[in-house]
Coordinates of C-alpha atoms in Angstrom, one line a residue:
M1 CA 21.1 26.2 81.4
S2 CA 23.8 24.1 79.7
L3 CA 22.9 21.0 77.8
S4 CA 24.5 18.8 80.4
K5 CA 22.4 20.4 83.2
Q6 CA 19.2 20.1 81.0
I7 CA 19.9 16.4 80.6
I8 CA 20.5 16.0 84.4
Q9 CA 17.2 17.7 85.1
W10 CA 15.4 15.6 82.5
I11 CA 16.8 12.3 83.9
T12 CA 16.0 13.3 87.4
E13 CA 12.4 14.1 86.4
Q14 CA 12.1 10.6 84.8
I15 CA 13.1 9.1 88.1
S16 CA 11.2 11.4 90.5
T17 CA 7.9 11.0 88.5
G18 CA 8.2 7.3 88.4
Q19 CA 8.9 6.9 84.7
W20 CA 12.3 5.4 85.5
P21 CA 11.7 3.6 88.8
N22 CA 14.4 2.1 91.1
G23 CA 16.6 -0.4 89.2
T24 CA 15.6 0.8 85.7
K25 CA 18.3 0.1 83.1
L26 CA 18.8 3.3 81.0
P27 CA 18.7 3.1 77.2
A28 CA 22.0 2.5 75.5
Q29 CA 24.0 5.8 75.4
R30 CA 24.1 5.8 71.6
Q31 CA 20.3 5.5 71.4
L32 CA 19.7 8.0 74.3
A33 CA 22.0 10.6 72.7
L34 CA 20.1 10.2 69.4
T35 CA 16.7 10.6 71.1
L36 CA 17.8 13.7 73.0
G37 CA 19.7 15.1 69.9
V38 CA 23.0 15.6 71.8
N39 CA 26.5 14.4 71.5
R40 CA 27.5 11.3 73.4
S41 CA 30.2 13.3 75.2
T42 CA 27.6 15.7 76.5
L43 CA 25.4 12.8 77.6
Q44 CA 28.3 11.1 79.3
E45 CA 29.1 14.3 81.3
A46 CA 25.6 14.4 82.7
I47 CA 25.6 10.7 83.5
D48 CA 28.9 11.0 85.3
E49 CA 27.6 13.8 87.5
L50 CA 24.4 11.7 88.4
K51 CA 26.7 8.8 89.2
A52 CA 28.7 11.0 91.5
D53 CA 25.5 12.1 93.3
G54 CA 24.6 8.4 93.7
I55 CA 21.4 8.7 91.6
L56 CA 22.8 6.5 88.8
S57 CA 25.2 3.5 89.1
S58 CA 26.9 1.1 86.7
K59 CA 27.5 -2.6 87.0
V60 CA 30.8 -4.0 85.9
G61 CA 30.6 -4.9 82.2
S62 CA 27.0 -3.8 82.1
S63 CA 24.7 -0.8 81.5
T64 CA 23.8 2.2 83.6
Y65 CA 20.9 1.8 86.1
V66 CA 18.9 4.0 88.5
S67 CA 20.7 3.5 91.8
N68 CA 19.4 1.5 94.7
D69 CA 21.0 3.6 97.4
S70 CA 20.9 7.1 99.0
W71 CA 18.4 9.5 97.5
S72 CA 16.9 6.9 95.1
M73 CA 16.1 4.6 98.1
L74 CA 13.3 7.1 99.0
L75 CA 11.7 6.4 95.6
K76 CA 11.8 2.6 96.3
Q77 CA 9.4 3.0 99.2
K78 CA 6.8 4.4 96.8
Q79 CA 7.4 2.6 93.6
P80 CA 7.5 -1.0 92.5
N81 CA 10.6 -2.2 90.8
W82 CA 9.2 -2.5 87.3
Q83 CA 12.6 -3.4 85.8
K84 CA 12.4 -6.7 87.6
Y85 CA 9.0 -7.4 86.1
I86 CA 10.2 -6.4 82.7
E87 CA 13.3 -8.6 82.8
A88 CA 11.4 -11.6 84.1
S89 CA 8.6 -11.3 81.6
I90 CA 7.9 -13.9 78.9
H91 CA 8.1 -11.8 75.7
K92 CA 11.7 -11.2 74.5
P93 CA 12.7 -7.5 73.8
N94 CA 13.6 -6.8 70.2
F95 CA 17.1 -6.1 69.1
Q96 CA 18.3 -2.5 69.6
T97 CA 18.6 -1.9 65.9
I98 CA 14.9 -2.9 65.4
Q99 CA 13.8 -0.7 68.3
L100 CA 15.6 2.2 66.7
I101 CA 13.9 1.4 63.3
N102 CA 10.5 1.4 64.9
E103 CA 11.2 4.6 66.7
F104 CA 12.7 6.6 63.9
E105 CA 10.2 5.5 61.3
Q106 CA 7.9 8.0 63.0
D107 CA 10.3 10.9 62.3
E108 CA 9.2 12.6 59.1
S109 CA 12.6 14.0 58.5
I110 CA 14.1 10.5 58.1
I111 CA 14.5 8.9 54.7
R112 CA 13.0 5.4 55.2
L113 CA 15.1 3.5 52.6
S114 CA 13.9 0.0 53.8
T115 CA 10.3 0.4 55.1
G116 CA 8.1 -2.5 54.4
E117 CA 4.8 -0.7 53.7
L118 CA 3.1 1.3 51.1
A119 CA 3.5 5.1 50.9
P120 CA 0.4 7.0 52.0
S121 CA 0.1 8.2 48.4
L122 CA -0.3 4.6 47.2
L123 CA -3.1 3.8 49.6
P124 CA -6.6 4.2 48.1
T125 CA -7.7 6.7 50.7
A126 CA -10.3 8.5 48.7
E127 CA -11.8 5.3 47.3
I128 CA -12.0 3.7 50.8
Q129 CA -13.8 6.8 52.1
A130 CA -16.2 6.8 49.1
S131 CA -16.9 3.1 49.7
L132 CA -18.0 3.8 53.3
Q133 CA -21.1 5.5 51.9
K134 CA -22.0 2.3 50.1
L135 CA -21.7 -0.2 52.9
Q136 CA -25.0 -1.7 54.1
L137 CA -24.3 -1.9 57.8
E138 CA -26.5 -3.8 60.2
G139 CA -26.3 -3.7 64.0
K140 CA -25.2 -7.3 64.3
A141 CA -22.5 -6.9 61.6
I142 CA -20.8 -4.1 63.6
G143 CA -21.0 -5.8 67.0
Y144 CA -18.6 -8.3 68.4
S145 CA -17.3 -10.6 65.7
S146 CA -18.0 -14.3 65.6
P147 CA -14.9 -16.4 66.7
Q148 CA -13.8 -17.1 63.1
G149 CA -14.7 -13.6 61.9
S150 CA -17.3 -12.2 59.6
L151 CA -19.1 -15.0 57.6
K152 CA -19.6 -12.6 54.6
L153 CA -15.8 -12.0 54.5
R154 CA -15.0 -15.6 54.8
V155 CA -17.4 -16.5 51.9
A156 CA -15.8 -13.7 49.8
L157 CA -12.3 -15.1 50.6
C158 CA -13.3 -18.5 49.5
D159 CA -14.1 -17.1 46.0
Y160 CA -11.0 -14.8 46.0
L161 CA -8.6 -17.5 47.0
K162 CA -9.4 -19.5 43.9
N163 CA -6.9 -17.1 42.2
R164 CA -4.2 -19.0 44.2
G165 CA -5.6 -22.4 43.3
I166 CA -7.0 -22.8 46.8
T167 CA -10.4 -24.4 47.3
T168 CA -11.7 -24.0 50.8
S169 CA -14.8 -23.3 52.8
P170 CA -15.8 -20.6 55.4
E171 CA -15.4 -23.2 58.1
N172 CA -11.7 -23.5 57.3
I173 CA -10.9 -19.7 57.5
C174 CA -10.2 -17.6 60.6
I175 CA -10.0 -13.8 60.3
V176 CA -7.1 -12.3 62.2
S177 CA -5.6 -8.9 62.9
G178 CA -2.9 -9.1 60.3
G179 CA -0.3 -11.8 59.6
L180 CA 1.7 -11.2 62.8
Q181 CA -1.3 -12.1 64.9
A182 CA -1.7 -15.3 62.9
L183 CA 1.9 -16.3 63.8
Q184 CA 1.3 -15.4 67.5
L185 CA -1.9 -17.5 67.5
I186 CA -0.1 -20.5 65.9
A187 CA 2.7 -20.1 68.5
V188 CA 0.4 -20.2 71.6
G189 CA -2.3 -22.4 70.1
L190 CA -0.5 -25.2 68.3
M191 CA 3.2 -25.3 69.5
E192 CA 4.7 -26.6 72.7
T193 CA 7.7 -25.1 74.5
G194 CA 11.0 -26.5 73.2
S195 CA 9.6 -27.2 69.7
V196 CA 11.6 -26.3 66.6
V197 CA 10.5 -23.7 64.0
F198 CA 12.5 -24.0 60.8
Q199 CA 12.9 -21.0 58.5
D200 CA 15.0 -19.8 55.6
E201 CA 18.6 -18.6 56.1
F202 CA 17.4 -14.9 56.0
S203 CA 14.1 -14.7 57.8
Y204 CA 11.5 -12.1 58.8
L205 CA 10.9 -14.1 61.9
N206 CA 14.3 -13.0 63.3
S207 CA 13.1 -9.4 63.3
I208 CA 10.1 -10.3 65.5
H209 CA 9.7 -12.9 68.3
P210 CA 6.3 -14.6 68.0
F211 CA 7.9 -18.1 68.6
Q212 CA 11.1 -17.3 70.4
S213 CA 9.2 -15.6 73.3
F214 CA 7.4 -18.8 74.1
G215 CA 10.5 -21.0 74.3
M216 CA 10.7 -22.3 70.8
Q217 CA 14.0 -22.8 69.0
M218 CA 14.6 -21.2 65.6
Q219 CA 16.6 -23.3 63.1
S220 CA 17.7 -21.7 59.8
V221 CA 17.9 -23.8 56.6
D222 CA 19.7 -22.9 53.4
S223 CA 16.8 -22.5 50.9
N224 CA 19.0 -23.7 48.1
N225 CA 19.9 -26.9 50.0
Q226 CA 16.8 -28.2 51.9
D227 CA 18.1 -31.5 53.1
G228 CA 15.4 -33.6 54.8
K229 CA 18.0 -35.7 56.7
I230 CA 19.6 -32.6 58.3
I231 CA 16.2 -31.1 59.1
Q232 CA 15.1 -34.4 60.8
M233 CA 18.4 -34.6 62.7
R234 CA 17.9 -31.0 64.0
R235 CA 14.4 -31.7 65.0
G236 CA 15.0 -35.0 66.7
K237 CA 11.9 -36.1 68.6
R238 CA 10.6 -32.6 69.2
Q239 CA 7.5 -31.0 67.7
G240 CA 8.3 -28.9 64.7
I241 CA 6.9 -26.6 61.9
Y242 CA 8.4 -24.9 58.8
Y243 CA 7.8 -21.2 58.2
A244 CA 8.1 -20.4 54.5
I245 CA 7.5 -17.4 52.2
P246 CA 7.7 -19.0 48.8
T247 CA 6.4 -16.0 46.9
L248 CA 8.2 -12.7 47.1
H249 CA 10.2 -13.7 50.2
N250 CA 10.8 -11.1 52.9
P251 CA 13.6 -9.8 52.8
T252 CA 15.2 -11.4 49.7
G253 CA 12.3 -11.0 47.2
R254 CA 12.8 -14.6 45.9
I255 CA 10.1 -16.6 44.3
W256 CA 10.1 -20.4 44.3
S257 CA 9.5 -22.3 41.1
L258 CA 6.7 -24.9 41.0
E259 CA 9.4 -27.7 41.1
E260 CA 10.9 -26.2 44.2
K261 CA 7.4 -26.0 45.9
E262 CA 6.6 -29.6 45.0
S263 CA 9.9 -30.8 46.2
F264 CA 9.6 -28.9 49.4
Y265 CA 6.1 -30.1 50.1
A266 CA 7.2 -33.7 49.4
M267 CA 10.1 -33.4 51.8
C268 CA 7.8 -32.0 54.6
Q269 CA 5.3 -34.7 54.0
S270 CA 7.9 -37.4 54.3
L271 CA 9.1 -35.8 57.6
Q272 CA 5.5 -35.3 58.9
L273 CA 6.4 -31.6 59.2
P274 CA 3.6 -29.0 59.1
I275 CA 4.1 -25.8 57.0
I276 CA 3.2 -22.2 57.5
E277 CA 2.9 -20.6 54.1
D278 CA 3.1 -16.8 54.4
D279 CA 1.6 -15.4 51.2
V280 CA 0.9 -11.8 52.0
Y281 CA 2.9 -10.4 48.9
F282 CA 1.6 -12.7 46.1
E283 CA -0.8 -10.1 44.6
L284 CA 2.2 -7.8 44.0
S285 CA 4.1 -10.1 41.7
F286 CA 5.0 -8.4 38.4
D287 CA 4.6 -11.6 36.4
A288 CA 2.2 -14.6 36.4
L289 CA 2.7 -16.9 39.5
T290 CA 2.9 -20.6 40.0
P291 CA 0.3 -22.0 42.4
S292 CA 0.6 -21.6 46.1
L293 CA 1.9 -24.4 48.4
K294 CA -1.6 -24.6 49.8
S295 CA -3.0 -25.4 46.4
I296 CA -0.9 -28.6 46.2
D297 CA -1.7 -29.6 49.8
T298 CA -3.5 -32.9 49.9
T299 CA -3.0 -33.7 53.6
G300 CA -4.0 -30.6 55.5
R301 CA -0.3 -29.9 56.2
V302 CA -0.2 -26.2 55.1
L303 CA -1.4 -23.4 57.3
Y304 CA -2.0 -20.6 54.7
L305 CA -1.7 -16.9 55.7
G306 CA -3.0 -13.9 53.8
S307 CA -3.5 -10.2 54.5
V308 CA -4.5 -6.9 53.0
S309 CA -1.8 -5.0 55.0
K310 CA 0.6 -5.0 52.0
T311 CA -1.9 -4.1 49.4
L312 CA -4.9 -2.2 50.7
S313 CA -4.2 -0.7 54.1
P314 CA -2.1 -1.9 57.1
G315 CA -4.3 0.2 59.3
L316 CA -7.3 -2.1 58.6
R317 CA -5.5 -4.9 60.4
I318 CA -7.2 -7.7 58.5
G319 CA -5.6 -11.0 57.6
W320 CA -6.7 -14.7 57.4
I321 CA -5.6 -18.2 58.1
V322 CA -6.7 -21.1 56.0
A323 CA -6.3 -24.5 57.8
P324 CA -8.0 -27.7 58.8
S325 CA -11.2 -27.2 60.8
P326 CA -9.7 -28.4 64.2
V327 CA -6.9 -25.9 63.8
I328 CA -9.2 -23.1 62.9
K329 CA -11.5 -23.8 65.9
R330 CA -8.5 -23.8 68.2
L331 CA -7.0 -20.5 66.9
A332 CA -10.4 -18.8 66.8
D333 CA -11.0 -19.8 70.5
I334 CA -7.7 -18.2 71.5
K335 CA -8.3 -15.1 69.4
M336 CA -11.6 -14.5 71.2
Q337 CA -9.8 -14.8 74.5
M338 CA -7.2 -12.2 73.3
D339 CA -9.2 -9.5 71.5
Y340 CA -12.8 -10.7 71.0
G341 CA -12.4 -10.5 67.3
S342 CA -10.9 -8.3 64.6
S343 CA -12.5 -4.9 63.8
A344 CA -16.1 -5.4 62.5
F345 CA -15.8 -2.2 60.4
S346 CA -12.6 -3.3 58.8
Q347 CA -14.1 -6.6 57.9
E348 CA -17.0 -4.9 56.3
I349 CA -14.7 -2.7 54.2
V350 CA -12.6 -5.6 53.1
T351 CA -15.7 -7.7 52.2
Y352 CA -17.0 -4.8 50.1
W353 CA -13.7 -4.3 48.2
L354 CA -13.3 -8.0 47.5
T355 CA -16.9 -8.5 46.2
S356 CA -17.3 -5.2 44.3
G357 CA -14.2 -5.6 42.1
L358 CA -12.5 -2.5 43.6
Y359 CA -9.8 -4.6 45.1
E360 CA -8.5 -6.2 41.9
K361 CA -8.6 -2.8 40.1
H362 CA -6.6 -1.3 42.9
I363 CA -4.0 -4.1 42.7
E364 CA -3.5 -3.7 39.0
K365 CA -2.9 0.1 39.4
L366 CA -0.7 -0.4 42.4
K367 CA 1.5 -3.0 40.6
E368 CA 2.1 -0.5 37.7
E369 CA 3.4 2.1 40.2
L370 CA 5.5 -0.4 42.0
K371 CA 7.1 -1.5 38.7
R372 CA 8.0 2.1 37.9
R373 CA 9.5 2.6 41.4
A374 CA 11.5 -0.7 41.1
A375 CA 12.8 0.3 37.7
L376 CA 14.0 3.7 39.1
M377 CA 15.7 2.0 42.1
E378 CA 17.4 -0.5 39.8
S379 CA 18.7 2.3 37.5
L380 CA 20.1 4.1 40.5
L381 CA 21.7 1.0 41.8
E382 CA 23.3 0.4 38.4
K383 CA 24.6 4.0 38.4
Y384 CA 26.1 4.0 41.8
F385 CA 26.6 0.5 43.2
K386 CA 27.6 -1.9 40.4
E387 CA 31.3 -1.9 41.3
I388 CA 30.7 -2.5 45.0
A389 CA 27.6 -4.6 45.3
S390 CA 25.3 -7.1 43.5
W391 CA 21.5 -7.7 43.4
E392 CA 18.8 -9.3 41.4
S393 CA 16.0 -7.3 39.6
S394 CA 12.8 -7.1 41.6
K395 CA 10.1 -9.6 40.7
G396 CA 7.4 -7.7 42.6
G397 CA 6.5 -6.6 46.1
F398 CA 8.5 -3.9 47.8
Y399 CA 12.2 -5.0 48.0
I400 CA 15.6 -5.4 46.4
W401 CA 18.1 -7.4 48.4
I402 CA 21.5 -5.9 47.9
K403 CA 24.8 -7.6 48.8
F404 CA 28.0 -5.6 49.2
N405 CA 31.3 -7.1 48.1
E406 CA 32.8 -6.4 51.5
P407 CA 31.3 -7.0 55.0
I408 CA 30.5 -3.4 55.7
V409 CA 26.9 -3.6 57.0
T410 CA 27.6 -3.4 60.7
T411 CA 25.9 -1.6 63.6
D412 CA 28.3 1.4 63.1
F413 CA 27.3 1.5 59.5
F414 CA 23.6 1.5 60.4
M415 CA 24.2 4.3 63.1
N416 CA 26.3 6.4 60.7
L417 CA 23.5 6.4 58.2
L418 CA 20.9 7.1 60.8
N419 CA 22.9 10.2 62.0
Q420 CA 22.6 11.3 58.3
K421 CA 18.8 10.9 58.4
V422 CA 18.8 7.7 56.4
L423 CA 17.2 4.6 57.9
I424 CA 18.0 1.1 56.6
N425 CA 17.1 -2.5 57.5
P426 CA 20.5 -4.2 57.7
G427 CA 20.8 -7.9 56.9
Y428 CA 21.8 -8.7 60.4
I429 CA 18.3 -8.2 61.7
Y430 CA 17.2 -11.1 59.5
E431 CA 20.4 -13.2 60.1
P432 CA 22.4 -12.1 63.1
K433 CA 25.8 -13.0 61.6
D434 CA 25.3 -11.2 58.3
T435 CA 27.3 -8.1 57.5
Y436 CA 26.8 -8.0 53.7
H437 CA 23.2 -7.3 53.0
I438 CA 20.6 -4.5 53.1
R439 CA 16.9 -4.8 52.4
L440 CA 16.1 -1.8 50.2
S441 CA 12.5 -0.8 49.6
Y442 CA 11.0 1.3 46.8
S443 CA 7.4 1.2 48.1
Y444 CA 7.4 4.0 50.6
I445 CA 9.7 7.0 49.9
S446 CA 9.3 9.5 47.1
D447 CA 11.6 9.6 44.0
K448 CA 13.5 12.5 45.4
E449 CA 14.0 10.8 48.7
L450 CA 15.1 7.6 47.0
I451 CA 17.7 9.4 45.0
E452 CA 19.0 11.3 48.0
G453 CA 18.9 8.2 50.2
L454 CA 20.8 6.0 47.8
Q455 CA 23.4 8.7 47.3
T456 CA 24.0 8.9 51.0
L457 CA 24.1 5.1 51.2
Y458 CA 26.7 5.0 48.4
S459 CA 28.9 7.6 50.1
E460 CA 28.9 5.7 53.4
A461 CA 29.4 2.4 51.6
I462 CA 32.4 3.8 49.7
K463 CA 33.9 5.1 52.9
K464 CA 33.5 1.7 54.6
S465 CA 34.8 -0.2 51.6
R466 CA 38.0 1.7 51.6
E467 CA 38.8 0.2 55.0
F468 CA 39.1 -3.2 53.3
N469 CA 41.4 -2.1 50.4

């Protein structure tokens, strides 16, 4: 059977088995062709034949849908129109580029040149497995968690957070399933529809939708020019909050100085503007750090977020929020309604690692390897990219934020690299108008993959740059 016929058969099966009910919008042709491993012309041939049969239809200036008439009307009698449910739902779909990143990160043949996680080889798998034998588990400890999470873990965190200059109590900590859930809880538990969330010019929040999906407006602020008058004008009389990553910013890798932190805190205090401090990367700094924003908070303004996802294991799904007691009680109540508490086993593991000294030993070893990887990436960037791009040396964490001299980082650029089995996080997923930047990561791929991936990136960048000269 020809490829075109195979595609027709496959699409027909998706419809007839209810996977693509009446009214379903088909994936973008570029994405579908990649998924099926065929040329777009072959896919187009199959789609044209299905349109001729009345099974598919197109709306002017829109995408391709499962048709409402003829044969597909028979399906409508049996199946709900899930597409209407999807399009009317609260949570916003992610951008196509991010959907492709999430999909192709599962493909082991892909070189993941921007992935924001540790390589499996850097996770302390054997040590975690060995520590399981030393856990003293009790029936109560592995049942449903208390609303704020394991008391033992919260006590351990009180001691550990002194490293960041933070003095707190177990009553002011809520254990969450990673930093992303912390943001979701803040969105639904503290914010009102129409409120304003301020963020840096390039922001991780633009690649996810914890606030946007609940009707909140995102406002980007130049981190080098945080003007309180402009922020207040944009906020007006609406509720607001500022999301900040002062230490090893994602995606830029920037670290604020103590003077910048103090100035920023004073500005937010004068504006009566609460702050979310996302501090999940601080342990991976290559040099000594200035204190956290939370450590200089004297008014309960800062909601502090931490996690072991970037250091110990993302699969444990353990993070925490440090905040005033009323906030913690509110977020804990909502968390219990959502998932009845984070994994009890994961909380026991993290507690053991924090209290036994294993965690700090692992961090020191991990930082040395990340330093080596960062040095290798910087040497390769110097070798290949110094004439066409600029960047700053990594100060820790996972990333180098590279800026090309020409606006070459477009959707086509992303897709061309993906077709060559290289996956990047382009700057436009952090700032939609950006066409200059890529977030490069040295934390996941092997040295061999790093060399191959950067060589491919360089070749594609040179090709695109010639179009501007």
